[in-house]
Structures are given as C-alpha cells and as structure tokens.
mmCIF file of C-alpha atoms and ligand atoms in Angstrom:
data_model
loop_
_atom_site.group_PDB
_atom_site.id
_atom_site.type_symbol
_atom_site.label_atom_id
_atom_site.label_comp_id
_atom_site.label_asym_id
_atom_site.label_seq_id
_atom_site.Cartn_x
_atom_site.Cartn_y
_atom_site.Cartn_z
ATOM 1 C CA MET U 1 0.461 19.410 47.542
ATOM 2 C CA ASN U 2 -2.544 20.755 46.071
ATOM 3 C CA ASP U 3 -3.337 19.814 42.391
ATOM 4 C CA ARG U 4 -2.707 23.945 41.356
ATOM 5 C CA SER U 5 1.023 23.434 43.618
ATOM 6 C CA LEU U 6 1.565 20.007 41.581
ATOM 7 C CA SER U 7 1.509 21.383 37.957
ATOM 8 C CA ASP U 8 3.298 24.543 39.202
ATOM 9 C CA GLY U 9 6.001 21.810 40.753
ATOM 10 C CA VAL U 10 5.906 19.824 37.387
ATOM 11 C CA LEU U 11 6.795 23.507 35.003
ATOM 12 C CA ALA U 12 9.202 24.202 37.933
ATOM 13 C CA GLY U 13 10.607 20.703 37.279
ATOM 14 C CA ASP U 14 10.940 19.664 40.359
ATOM 15 C CA PRO U 15 11.663 16.104 40.793
ATOM 16 C CA ARG U 16 9.116 15.364 43.155
ATOM 17 C CA ALA U 17 6.646 16.615 41.520
ATOM 18 C CA ILE U 18 7.463 15.205 38.526
ATOM 19 C CA ALA U 19 6.915 11.828 40.536
ATOM 20 C CA ARG U 20 3.802 12.381 41.939
ATOM 21 C CA ALA U 21 2.345 13.807 38.728
ATOM 22 C CA ILE U 22 3.817 10.271 37.034
ATOM 23 C CA SER U 23 2.169 7.790 39.523
ATOM 24 C CA LEU U 24 -1.318 9.915 39.469
ATOM 25 C CA ILE U 25 -0.554 9.588 35.842
ATOM 26 C CA GLU U 26 0.727 5.668 36.105
ATOM 27 C CA ASP U 27 -3.199 4.786 38.082
ATOM 28 C CA GLU U 28 -5.531 6.433 35.673
ATOM 29 C CA THR U 29 -6.891 9.204 38.470
ATOM 30 C CA PRO U 30 -8.642 11.949 37.619
ATOM 31 C CA ALA U 31 -6.030 13.917 39.102
ATOM 32 C CA GLY U 32 -3.936 12.843 37.040
ATOM 33 C CA ALA U 33 -5.931 13.982 34.183
ATOM 34 C CA ALA U 34 -6.891 16.863 35.266
ATOM 35 C CA LEU U 35 -3.003 17.363 36.020
ATOM 36 C CA VAL U 36 -2.506 16.591 32.220
ATOM 37 C CA GLY U 37 -5.299 19.549 31.021
ATOM 38 C CA ARG U 38 -3.246 22.180 32.951
ATOM 39 C CA ILE U 39 0.681 21.642 31.901
ATOM 40 C CA PHE U 40 -0.875 20.682 27.911
ATOM 41 C CA PRO U 41 -0.366 24.538 26.890
ATOM 42 C CA ARG U 42 3.508 23.763 28.350
ATOM 43 C CA THR U 43 3.980 20.588 25.933
ATOM 44 C CA GLY U 44 5.203 19.962 22.584
ATOM 45 C CA ARG U 45 8.628 21.433 22.909
ATOM 46 C CA ALA U 46 10.708 18.104 24.130
ATOM 47 C CA TYR U 47 11.914 15.954 21.560
ATOM 48 C CA LEU U 48 11.191 12.461 21.775
ATOM 49 C CA VAL U 49 13.157 9.692 20.950
ATOM 50 C CA GLY U 50 11.449 6.548 20.895
ATOM 51 C CA ILE U 51 13.983 3.484 21.505
ATOM 52 C CA THR U 52 13.153 -0.600 20.693
ATOM 53 C CA GLY U 53 13.753 -4.073 20.139
ATOM 54 C CA PRO U 54 13.899 -7.422 20.912
ATOM 55 C CA PRO U 55 14.193 -8.231 25.311
ATOM 56 C CA GLY U 56 17.977 -7.990 26.011
ATOM 57 C CA ALA U 57 19.229 -6.305 23.008
ATOM 58 C CA GLY U 58 20.894 -3.226 25.093
ATOM 59 C CA LYS U 59 18.239 -0.323 25.197
ATOM 60 C CA SER U 60 18.813 0.080 28.884
ATOM 61 C CA THR U 61 23.290 0.169 28.517
ATOM 62 C CA LEU U 62 22.326 2.489 25.149
ATOM 63 C CA VAL U 63 20.091 4.642 26.460
ATOM 64 C CA ASP U 64 21.988 5.029 29.348
ATOM 65 C CA ARG U 65 25.091 5.827 27.369
ATOM 66 C CA LEU U 66 23.107 8.183 25.023
ATOM 67 C CA THR U 67 22.113 10.268 28.067
ATOM 68 C CA ALA U 68 25.478 10.485 28.625
ATOM 69 C CA GLU U 69 26.141 12.339 25.114
ATOM 70 C CA ILE U 70 22.772 13.997 25.032
ATOM 71 C CA ARG U 71 24.384 15.458 28.600
ATOM 72 C CA ARG U 72 27.563 16.412 27.524
ATOM 73 C CA GLY U 73 25.772 18.675 24.719
ATOM 74 C CA GLY U 74 24.439 20.654 27.773
ATOM 75 C CA LEU U 75 20.785 19.250 26.513
ATOM 76 C CA THR U 76 18.146 17.640 29.976
ATOM 77 C CA VAL U 77 16.528 14.338 29.571
ATOM 78 C CA GLY U 78 14.088 12.459 30.338
ATOM 79 C CA VAL U 79 13.541 8.619 30.391
ATOM 80 C CA ILE U 80 10.494 5.948 30.197
ATOM 81 C CA ALA U 81 11.689 2.640 30.399
ATOM 82 C CA VAL U 82 8.753 0.559 29.859
ATOM 83 C CA ASP U 83 9.526 -2.257 31.746
ATOM 84 C CA PRO U 84 8.395 -5.881 29.974
ATOM 85 C CA THR U 85 8.189 -7.667 33.481
ATOM 86 C CA SER U 86 4.966 -7.811 35.920
ATOM 87 C CA PRO U 87 4.761 -4.390 38.404
ATOM 88 C CA PHE U 88 4.648 -7.303 41.000
ATOM 89 C CA THR U 89 8.215 -7.974 40.327
ATOM 90 C CA GLY U 90 10.232 -5.185 39.818
ATOM 91 C CA GLY U 91 13.511 -7.394 39.070
ATOM 92 C CA ALA U 92 14.065 -5.544 35.852
ATOM 93 C CA VAL U 93 13.111 -2.457 37.387
ATOM 94 C CA LEU U 94 16.082 -3.263 39.462
ATOM 95 C CA GLY U 95 18.050 -4.035 36.222
ATOM 96 C CA ASP U 96 17.126 -0.276 34.696
ATOM 97 C CA ARG U 97 18.240 1.418 37.989
ATOM 98 C CA VAL U 98 21.420 -0.096 38.066
ATOM 99 C CA ARG U 99 22.149 0.595 34.333
ATOM 100 C CA MET U 100 21.449 3.911 34.617
ATOM 101 C CA SER U 101 22.801 4.794 37.816
ATOM 102 C CA ALA U 102 25.380 7.294 37.030
ATOM 103 C CA HIS U 103 22.762 9.667 36.332
ATOM 104 C CA PHE U 104 21.280 9.244 39.848
ATOM 105 C CA ASN U 105 22.891 12.342 41.186
ATOM 106 C CA ASP U 106 21.985 14.765 37.971
ATOM 107 C CA PRO U 107 19.330 16.725 38.368
ATOM 108 C CA GLY U 108 18.970 17.260 34.236
ATOM 109 C CA VAL U 109 17.936 13.922 34.075
ATOM 110 C CA PHE U 110 14.890 12.378 35.455
ATOM 111 C CA ILE U 111 14.206 8.199 35.238
ATOM 112 C CA ARG U 112 10.972 6.529 35.189
ATOM 113 C CA SER U 113 9.981 2.918 34.720
ATOM 114 C CA MET U 114 6.513 2.233 34.046
ATOM 115 C CA ALA U 115 5.238 -1.660 33.987
ATOM 116 C CA THR U 116 3.235 -2.820 30.857
ATOM 117 C CA ARG U 117 0.360 -4.339 32.727
ATOM 118 C CA GLY U 118 -2.044 -2.359 34.519
ATOM 119 C CA HIS U 119 -3.005 0.195 32.430
ATOM 120 C CA LEU U 120 -6.569 0.145 31.246
ATOM 121 C CA GLY U 121 -6.968 2.648 28.641
ATOM 122 C CA GLY U 122 -3.093 1.295 26.950
ATOM 123 C CA LEU U 123 0.084 1.350 27.666
ATOM 124 C CA ALA U 124 0.883 4.272 25.125
ATOM 125 C CA ARG U 125 -1.798 6.651 26.476
ATOM 126 C CA ALA U 126 -0.095 6.075 30.058
ATOM 127 C CA THR U 127 3.256 6.791 28.092
ATOM 128 C CA SER U 128 2.473 9.651 26.095
ATOM 129 C CA ASP U 129 1.181 11.291 29.199
ATOM 130 C CA VAL U 130 4.040 10.484 31.030
ATOM 131 C CA ALA U 131 6.139 12.004 28.401
ATOM 132 C CA LEU U 132 4.200 15.298 28.667
ATOM 133 C CA VAL U 133 4.742 15.338 31.585
ATOM 134 C CA LEU U 134 8.628 15.436 31.128
ATOM 135 C CA ASP U 135 7.857 18.160 28.348
ATOM 136 C CA ALA U 136 6.125 20.617 30.616
ATOM 137 C CA ALA U 137 8.902 19.486 33.468
ATOM 138 C CA GLY U 138 11.639 21.339 30.717
ATOM 139 C CA LYS U 139 13.162 18.232 29.507
ATOM 140 C CA ASP U 140 14.812 18.520 25.986
ATOM 141 C CA VAL U 141 15.088 15.364 25.123
ATOM 142 C CA VAL U 142 12.726 12.056 26.462
ATOM 143 C CA VAL U 143 13.489 9.060 25.574
ATOM 144 C CA ILE U 144 10.858 6.179 25.940
ATOM 145 C CA GLU U 145 13.131 2.543 26.041
ATOM 146 C CA THR U 146 10.783 -0.106 25.528
ATOM 147 C CA VAL U 147 10.756 -3.647 24.806
ATOM 148 C CA GLY U 148 9.311 -3.727 20.787
ATOM 149 C CA VAL U 149 7.447 -7.263 20.929
ATOM 150 C CA GLY U 150 3.769 -6.484 21.214
ATOM 151 C CA GLN U 151 0.891 -4.355 18.815
ATOM 152 C CA ASP U 152 1.229 -1.972 22.542
ATOM 153 C CA GLU U 153 4.901 -1.477 22.352
ATOM 154 C CA VAL U 154 5.120 -0.773 19.052
ATOM 155 C CA ASP U 155 2.434 2.113 18.808
ATOM 156 C CA VAL U 156 4.107 3.884 22.152
ATOM 157 C CA VAL U 157 7.335 4.112 19.697
ATOM 158 C CA ARG U 158 5.424 4.732 16.667
ATOM 159 C CA THR U 159 4.576 7.920 18.664
ATOM 160 C CA ALA U 160 7.226 9.443 19.478
ATOM 161 C CA ASP U 161 9.312 11.688 16.833
ATOM 162 C CA ILE U 162 11.628 9.254 15.986
ATOM 163 C CA SER U 163 11.894 5.806 16.307
ATOM 164 C CA VAL U 164 15.370 3.913 16.359
ATOM 165 C CA VAL U 165 15.190 0.045 16.120
ATOM 166 C CA VAL U 166 17.770 -1.869 18.150
ATOM 167 C CA LEU U 167 18.913 -5.195 17.063
ATOM 168 C CA VAL U 168 21.471 -7.458 18.050
ATOM 169 C CA PRO U 169 23.559 -10.042 15.703
ATOM 170 C CA GLY U 170 23.283 -14.106 16.151
ATOM 171 C CA THR U 171 19.083 -14.380 17.590
ATOM 172 C CA GLY U 172 17.705 -13.928 14.719
ATOM 173 C CA ASP U 173 16.129 -10.593 15.291
ATOM 174 C CA GLU U 174 15.689 -9.689 12.189
ATOM 175 C CA VAL U 175 13.131 -11.789 11.547
ATOM 176 C CA GLN U 176 11.401 -11.091 14.935
ATOM 177 C CA ALA U 177 11.389 -7.661 14.080
ATOM 178 C CA LEU U 178 9.318 -8.201 10.959
ATOM 179 C CA LYS U 179 6.885 -10.298 12.028
ATOM 180 C CA ALA U 180 6.255 -7.521 14.979
ATOM 181 C CA GLY U 181 6.648 -4.737 12.671
ATOM 182 C CA ILE U 182 8.933 -2.795 13.978
ATOM 183 C CA MET U 183 11.239 -2.950 10.425
ATOM 184 C CA GLU U 184 8.645 -0.383 8.550
ATOM 185 C CA ILE U 185 8.547 2.356 11.886
ATOM 186 C CA ALA U 186 12.184 2.571 12.129
ATOM 187 C CA ASP U 187 13.933 6.095 11.423
ATOM 188 C CA ILE U 188 17.447 4.154 12.226
ATOM 189 C CA PHE U 189 18.261 0.807 12.572
ATOM 190 C CA VAL U 190 21.464 0.256 15.352
ATOM 191 C CA VAL U 191 23.150 -3.096 15.372
ATOM 192 C CA ASN U 192 24.320 -3.201 19.293
ATOM 193 C CA LYS U 193 26.944 -5.790 20.291
ATOM 194 C CA ALA U 194 28.682 -5.026 17.603
ATOM 195 C CA ASP U 195 31.501 -6.491 19.431
ATOM 196 C CA ARG U 196 29.656 -9.896 18.900
ATOM 197 C CA GLU U 197 30.325 -12.512 15.538
ATOM 198 C CA GLY U 198 27.351 -12.027 13.373
ATOM 199 C CA ALA U 199 26.790 -8.083 13.520
ATOM 200 C CA ASP U 200 28.016 -6.963 9.967
ATOM 201 C CA ARG U 201 26.284 -9.776 8.581
ATOM 202 C CA LEU U 202 22.873 -8.827 10.397
ATOM 203 C CA LEU U 203 24.156 -5.336 9.208
ATOM 204 C CA GLN U 204 24.200 -6.230 5.503
ATOM 205 C CA SER U 205 20.909 -8.408 6.204
ATOM 206 C CA VAL U 206 19.107 -5.182 7.761
ATOM 207 C CA ALA U 207 21.030 -3.350 4.556
ATOM 208 C CA ALA U 208 19.423 -5.651 2.052
ATOM 209 C CA ASN U 209 15.525 -6.231 3.486
ATOM 210 C CA LEU U 210 15.891 -1.804 2.938
ATOM 211 C CA ALA U 211 16.947 -2.334 -0.373
ATOM 212 C CA LEU U 212 13.686 -3.753 -1.482
ATOM 213 C CA GLN U 213 11.556 -0.922 -0.032
ATOM 214 C CA THR U 214 11.757 2.380 -2.416
ATOM 215 C CA PHE U 215 12.542 5.820 -1.250
ATOM 216 C CA GLY U 216 11.172 8.688 -2.619
ATOM 217 C CA ARG U 217 14.095 12.012 -3.950
ATOM 218 C CA GLY U 218 14.730 13.541 -0.367
ATOM 219 C CA GLU U 219 12.924 10.907 2.130
ATOM 220 C CA TRP U 220 15.100 10.013 4.926
ATOM 221 C CA ARG U 221 16.703 6.567 3.929
ATOM 222 C CA PRO U 222 16.841 4.502 7.412
ATOM 223 C CA PRO U 223 20.866 4.088 8.143
ATOM 224 C CA ILE U 224 22.426 1.155 9.495
ATOM 225 C CA LEU U 225 24.489 1.969 12.526
ATOM 226 C CA LYS U 226 26.830 -0.199 14.663
ATOM 227 C CA THR U 227 27.274 0.348 18.377
ATOM 228 C CA GLU U 228 28.359 -1.460 21.419
ATOM 229 C CA ALA U 229 26.458 0.186 24.165
ATOM 230 C CA THR U 230 28.947 -1.260 26.946
ATOM 231 C CA ALA U 231 32.031 0.462 25.702
ATOM 232 C CA SER U 232 30.099 3.310 24.550
ATOM 233 C CA ALA U 233 30.917 3.119 21.086
ATOM 234 C CA GLY U 234 28.726 4.195 17.981
ATOM 235 C CA VAL U 235 26.852 6.202 20.887
ATOM 236 C CA SER U 236 27.722 9.892 19.520
ATOM 237 C CA GLU U 237 26.911 9.057 16.094
ATOM 238 C CA LEU U 238 23.379 7.519 16.741
ATOM 239 C CA TRP U 239 23.139 11.177 18.875
ATOM 240 C CA ALA U 240 24.110 12.875 15.843
ATOM 241 C CA SER U 241 22.249 10.816 13.130
ATOM 242 C CA ILE U 242 19.291 11.504 15.748
ATOM 243 C CA GLY U 243 20.519 14.869 15.227
ATOM 244 C CA ALA U 244 20.434 14.463 11.479
ATOM 245 C CA PHE U 245 16.732 12.991 11.582
ATOM 246 C CA ARG U 246 15.848 15.431 13.551
ATOM 247 C CA GLU U 247 16.642 18.333 10.542
ATOM 248 C CA HIS U 248 15.414 16.523 8.067
ATOM 249 C CA GLY U 249 12.265 15.966 9.260
ATOM 250 C CA GLN U 250 11.435 19.084 10.328
ATOM 251 C CA ALA U 251 7.960 18.831 8.135
ATOM 252 C CA ALA U 252 7.698 15.506 8.917
ATOM 253 C CA ARG U 253 7.831 16.154 12.509
ATOM 254 C CA ALA U 254 4.810 18.174 12.452
ATOM 255 C CA SER U 255 3.042 15.366 10.709
ATOM 256 C CA ARG U 256 4.309 13.316 13.321
ATOM 257 C CA GLN U 257 2.607 15.225 16.088
ATOM 258 C CA ARG U 258 -0.155 15.405 14.313
ATOM 259 C CA ALA U 259 -0.900 11.836 13.933
ATOM 260 C CA ARG U 260 0.151 11.571 18.389
ATOM 261 C CA GLN U 261 -2.577 13.671 18.791
ATOM 262 C CA GLU U 262 -4.918 11.814 16.548
ATOM 263 C CA TYR U 263 -3.927 8.380 18.150
ATOM 264 C CA ARG U 264 -4.351 9.913 21.344
ATOM 265 C CA LEU U 265 -7.973 11.508 20.965
ATOM 266 C CA ARG U 266 -8.991 8.350 19.244
ATOM 267 C CA GLU U 267 -7.282 6.292 22.132
ATOM 268 C CA LEU U 268 -9.093 8.322 25.178
ATOM 269 C CA LEU U 269 -12.590 8.121 23.177
ATOM 270 C CA SER U 270 -11.820 5.234 23.300
ATOM 271 C CA HIS U 271 -11.212 4.381 26.683
ATOM 272 C CA GLN U 272 -14.295 6.390 27.809
ATOM 273 C CA PHE U 273 -16.378 4.989 25.482
ATOM 274 C CA LEU U 274 -15.802 1.339 26.906
ATOM 275 C CA ARG U 275 -16.030 2.914 30.761
ATOM 276 C CA ARG U 276 -19.951 4.509 29.344
ATOM 277 C CA VAL U 277 -20.230 1.037 28.493
ATOM 278 C CA ASP U 278 -19.944 -0.597 31.841
ATOM 279 C CA GLU U 279 -21.667 1.503 33.186
ATOM 280 C CA ALA U 280 -24.677 1.819 31.418
ATOM 281 C CA LEU U 281 -24.459 -2.592 31.588
ATOM 282 C CA PRO U 282 -26.391 -4.124 34.338
ATOM 283 C CA ALA U 283 -23.822 -6.094 36.448
ATOM 284 C CA GLY U 284 -22.067 -8.985 34.933
ATOM 285 C CA GLU U 285 -23.370 -8.175 31.723
ATOM 286 C CA PHE U 286 -20.384 -8.015 30.050
ATOM 287 C CA GLU U 287 -18.728 -10.925 31.534
ATOM 288 C CA ARG U 288 -21.478 -13.201 30.407
ATOM 289 C CA THR U 289 -21.747 -12.196 27.291
ATOM 290 C CA VAL U 290 -18.137 -12.971 26.972
ATOM 291 C CA ASN U 291 -19.131 -16.455 28.578
ATOM 292 C CA ARG U 292 -21.995 -16.475 25.938
ATOM 293 C CA ILE U 293 -19.173 -15.810 23.169
ATOM 294 C CA ALA U 294 -17.084 -18.590 24.180
ATOM 295 C CA SER U 295 -19.397 -20.999 24.201
ATOM 296 C CA ARG U 296 -20.526 -20.050 20.690
ATOM 297 C CA GLU U 297 -23.747 -19.534 21.891
ATOM 298 C CA ILE U 298 -23.545 -15.549 19.964
ATOM 299 C CA ASP U 299 -20.819 -14.430 17.882
ATOM 300 C CA PRO U 300 -18.499 -11.038 18.785
ATOM 301 C CA TYR U 301 -20.905 -9.475 16.101
ATOM 302 C CA THR U 302 -24.361 -9.968 17.436
ATOM 303 C CA ALA U 303 -22.801 -9.351 20.971
ATOM 304 C CA VAL U 304 -22.059 -5.886 20.200
ATOM 305 C CA ALA U 305 -25.065 -5.162 18.431
ATOM 306 C CA GLU U 306 -26.760 -6.422 21.394
ATOM 307 C CA ILE U 307 -24.551 -4.424 23.858
ATOM 308 C CA MET U 308 -25.258 -1.371 21.751
ATOM 309 C CA THR U 309 -29.311 -1.316 21.342
ATOM 310 C CA THR U 310 -28.545 -1.657 25.336
ATOM 311 C CA ILE U 311 -26.640 1.417 25.945
ATOM 312 C CA GLU U 312 -28.574 3.214 23.506
ATOM 313 C CA SER U 313 -32.036 2.148 25.506
ATOM 314 C CA ARG U 314 -30.065 3.868 28.501
ATOM 315 C CA ILE U 315 -28.271 6.608 27.751
ATOM 316 C CA PRO U 316 -31.543 8.551 25.766
ATOM 317 C CA ASN U 317 -30.422 9.954 22.691
ATOM 318 C CA PRO U 318 -30.698 13.485 22.330
ATOM 319 C CA GLU U 319 -31.916 13.811 19.220
ATOM 320 C CA SER U 320 -35.108 11.788 20.135
ATOM 321 C CA ARG U 321 -36.217 13.994 23.189
HETATM 322 N N1 LIG I 1 28.740 -7.761 24.232
HETATM 323 C C1 LIG I 1 27.985 -6.687 24.740
HETATM 324 N N2 LIG I 1 26.968 -6.243 25.686
HETATM 325 C C2 LIG I 1 26.330 -5.570 25.549
HETATM 326 C C3 LIG I 1 26.407 -4.788 24.961
HETATM 327 N N3 LIG I 1 25.058 -3.745 25.526
HETATM 328 C C4 LIG I 1 24.559 -4.220 26.580
HETATM 329 N N4 LIG I 1 25.889 -5.643 26.675
HETATM 330 C C5 LIG I 1 24.816 -6.307 28.056
HETATM 331 O O1 LIG I 1 23.784 -6.710 27.378
HETATM 332 C C6 LIG I 1 22.848 -7.523 28.522
HETATM 333 C C7 LIG I 1 21.692 -6.838 28.721
HETATM 334 O O2 LIG I 1 20.908 -5.330 28.466
HETATM 335 P P1 LIG I 1 20.242 -4.400 28.886
HETATM 336 O O3 LIG I 1 20.757 -2.402 28.305
HETATM 337 O O4 LIG I 1 19.369 -3.951 30.284
HETATM 338 O O5 LIG I 1 18.989 -4.743 27.124
HETATM 339 P P2 LIG I 1 17.911 -4.503 27.086
HETATM 340 O O6 LIG I 1 17.504 -3.980 26.084
HETATM 341 O O7 LIG I 1 17.523 -2.733 28.287
HETATM 342 O O8 LIG I 1 17.052 -5.083 27.807
HETATM 343 P P3 LIG I 1 15.200 -5.751 28.258
HETATM 344 O O9 LIG I 1 14.593 -3.840 28.929
HETATM 345 O O10 LIG I 1 15.136 -6.386 29.368
HETATM 346 O O11 LIG I 1 15.220 -6.032 26.909
HETATM 347 C C8 LIG I 1 23.508 -6.813 30.000
HETATM 348 O O12 LIG I 1 24.357 -7.705 30.618
HETATM 349 C C9 LIG I 1 24.329 -5.586 29.147
HETATM 350 O O13 LIG I 1 25.695 -5.503 29.601
HETATM 351 C C10 LIG I 1 27.339 -4.412 23.973
HETATM 352 O O14 LIG I 1 27.685 -3.402 23.072
HETATM 353 N N5 LIG I 1 28.147 -5.674 23.781
HETATM 354 MG MG1 LIG I 2 15.998 -2.210 29.493
#
C-alpha cells in the first residue's frame, strides 16, 4: 500500500488501512508522521472520551457496554485501550479482546489495544495520533481507556474532550486517585461495581471531596454516577451525562482542543529536540553524562549546561554566520 492509498483507505474508513496506519504510528516511523500530516485536515470531528481509573476497576467492561449504548444511537465508535502490561506478554490485550468481543463483527466499531511502553516520544502523543486516525476514519466517538496510575496515563486522558474517572468500592481508590492527580481531571465520576458493598460510601466520600471545591455559576459540576458494568446498569445514564457535558461545554471544548494542540506541539518539539541532542552528541556521551550524575561527579544542571554548549558548538547558530 503506498502512502496515498493508505491515507485514502483511512479516510474511507477501511479497517485494514486503519490498522496499518496505527502500526506505522506506534512504530514511530516517518511514514506515520507523514500520514498524520495528510489526514490532519480531515480531523477534529470525533468526540474524544477519556476513561481512566485504577487497574481492574471495570473500565474495559464499561467501555464495551458504553460502545453498545453509543451504537444503539447509530453513532460509530473507535476504542483505544492503552494496555498497562508489557507489550511482550499481551495478556491484557487478550483480556480486552474478550471483554469487547461483542463488537467484533460490527463495522461501526474499531478496537485497538496499545502498549504503554516503547513510545519514545511519549504515550500521550502516540495515543492522540491514533485518535486522529480514528477521527479521520469517520468514527463519531473515540473512547480512550487508560489505567490512571502515572503521569503519562493522566496526560492521555487530560487531552480528551471529556474525562471519566472510574472508581470501585472497597479498594481505597479515592485516596489513590487523589494521589495520582486524577480527581481534578474528572468531568464525570463513575462508581463502578455498584453491586459491591461500600459503593454508597465511596460515592459519599467523592461527594464530600467535591464539596470542598468551589464551582462558579454555570460551571460544570462533575456528577457522580453509579454503574454495574457487567449488568450494563447505569450505562445509558453515563452516555446521557457525557452528552450533557458536551452540550454544556461547547466553549470549553474549543479551549480543550486548543490545549490539546498546544500540548502536542510542545511534546513534538521536545521529542525532536531530544533527537537532535542525541545526534549532536558524540557516541556514548549521553550515557557517560548519566553515569557522572549517578556517581555525583556533576549535578544535572551542570550536565545540561555542558550538553547545551556541546550541541551549540555543533549546530551553527544562523545569527552568528
Ligand atoms: N461485580 C462486578 N464486577 C465487575 C463489574 N464491572 C467489571 N467487573 C469485573 O471486574 C474485572 C475487571 O474488569 P475490566 O473491565 O477488565 O477492568 P479494567 O479496569 O479494564 O482492567 P485493566 O484494564 O486491567 O485495568 C472483570 O472480572 C469484570 O468482569 C461490576 O460492575 N461488578
Ligand atoms: Mg482494561
């Protein structure tokens, strides 16, 4: 498949072209970057829903049921499940496949698992590029599932149009969520596994937490919903709530999209910059510097100053020519 037919295939929504495009992006190939360039003008239409929460909270099950709900309304769905496990074991990938198997034969749904590790330029960038592919392919809603454990994962969800934070009773989740900084990114809270003991208590404690925050007049106040994903209970309410946020936040969406682009630009720039640094430094220099810092021979600030001096002497400054 040449570059042109690949982007045409993506724009036509061809699943094979979509899969191939995503692989190019995942592998950080120049062809992947070129593809993003070609499809970019045709993006910005899909609604990006980020779903995050602790491991095993029922996110995939919820995404599966939410996908069914969205399909009932006639919209198409792309799902990106960011897999917390090693790309080599593939365990969770299989798990996600099984949990989302109901949509296997539905051409209106495209599901892809992505490995957390191995993205030199950052997980958030790889994920948002994949979201662009699904957007260009005509998916109305793109759902991104990540485990809310690290900054990377939180960043992924932060760049979505809406962030849904899933918690489960009896695991001290709220505390963890607070630590990971995902409380403040929530536009909607979901207490899943509502069939379990302690669901109401968890709901109360999230509510108490929210009560400490002040919301301006007309400002969106994150609702706290209860779901039992395995029984599809509360899922239509969740979709309705996402719709309400979307209605409410048209203005906010524009600023979020802008923030997303700014984030991407900064991320790409630093990625490129680091690459240039790698190219400009003599072989092994970077590692040697790391060792010197590790052995307390120099401090990181001095190291950066040294590296900057080295690369500035190698990359001619146009002003001084
Ligand atoms: N009792 C109960 N179990 C549930 C509910 N939702 C999901 N589960 C179960 O919880 C387990 C984990 O579900 P997943 O959907 O894989 O959770 P996840 O958050 O995607 O997990 P990771 O992606 O591995 O972090 C599965 O065994 C589900 O069947 C629920 O509402 N009630
Ligand atoms: Mg999952």
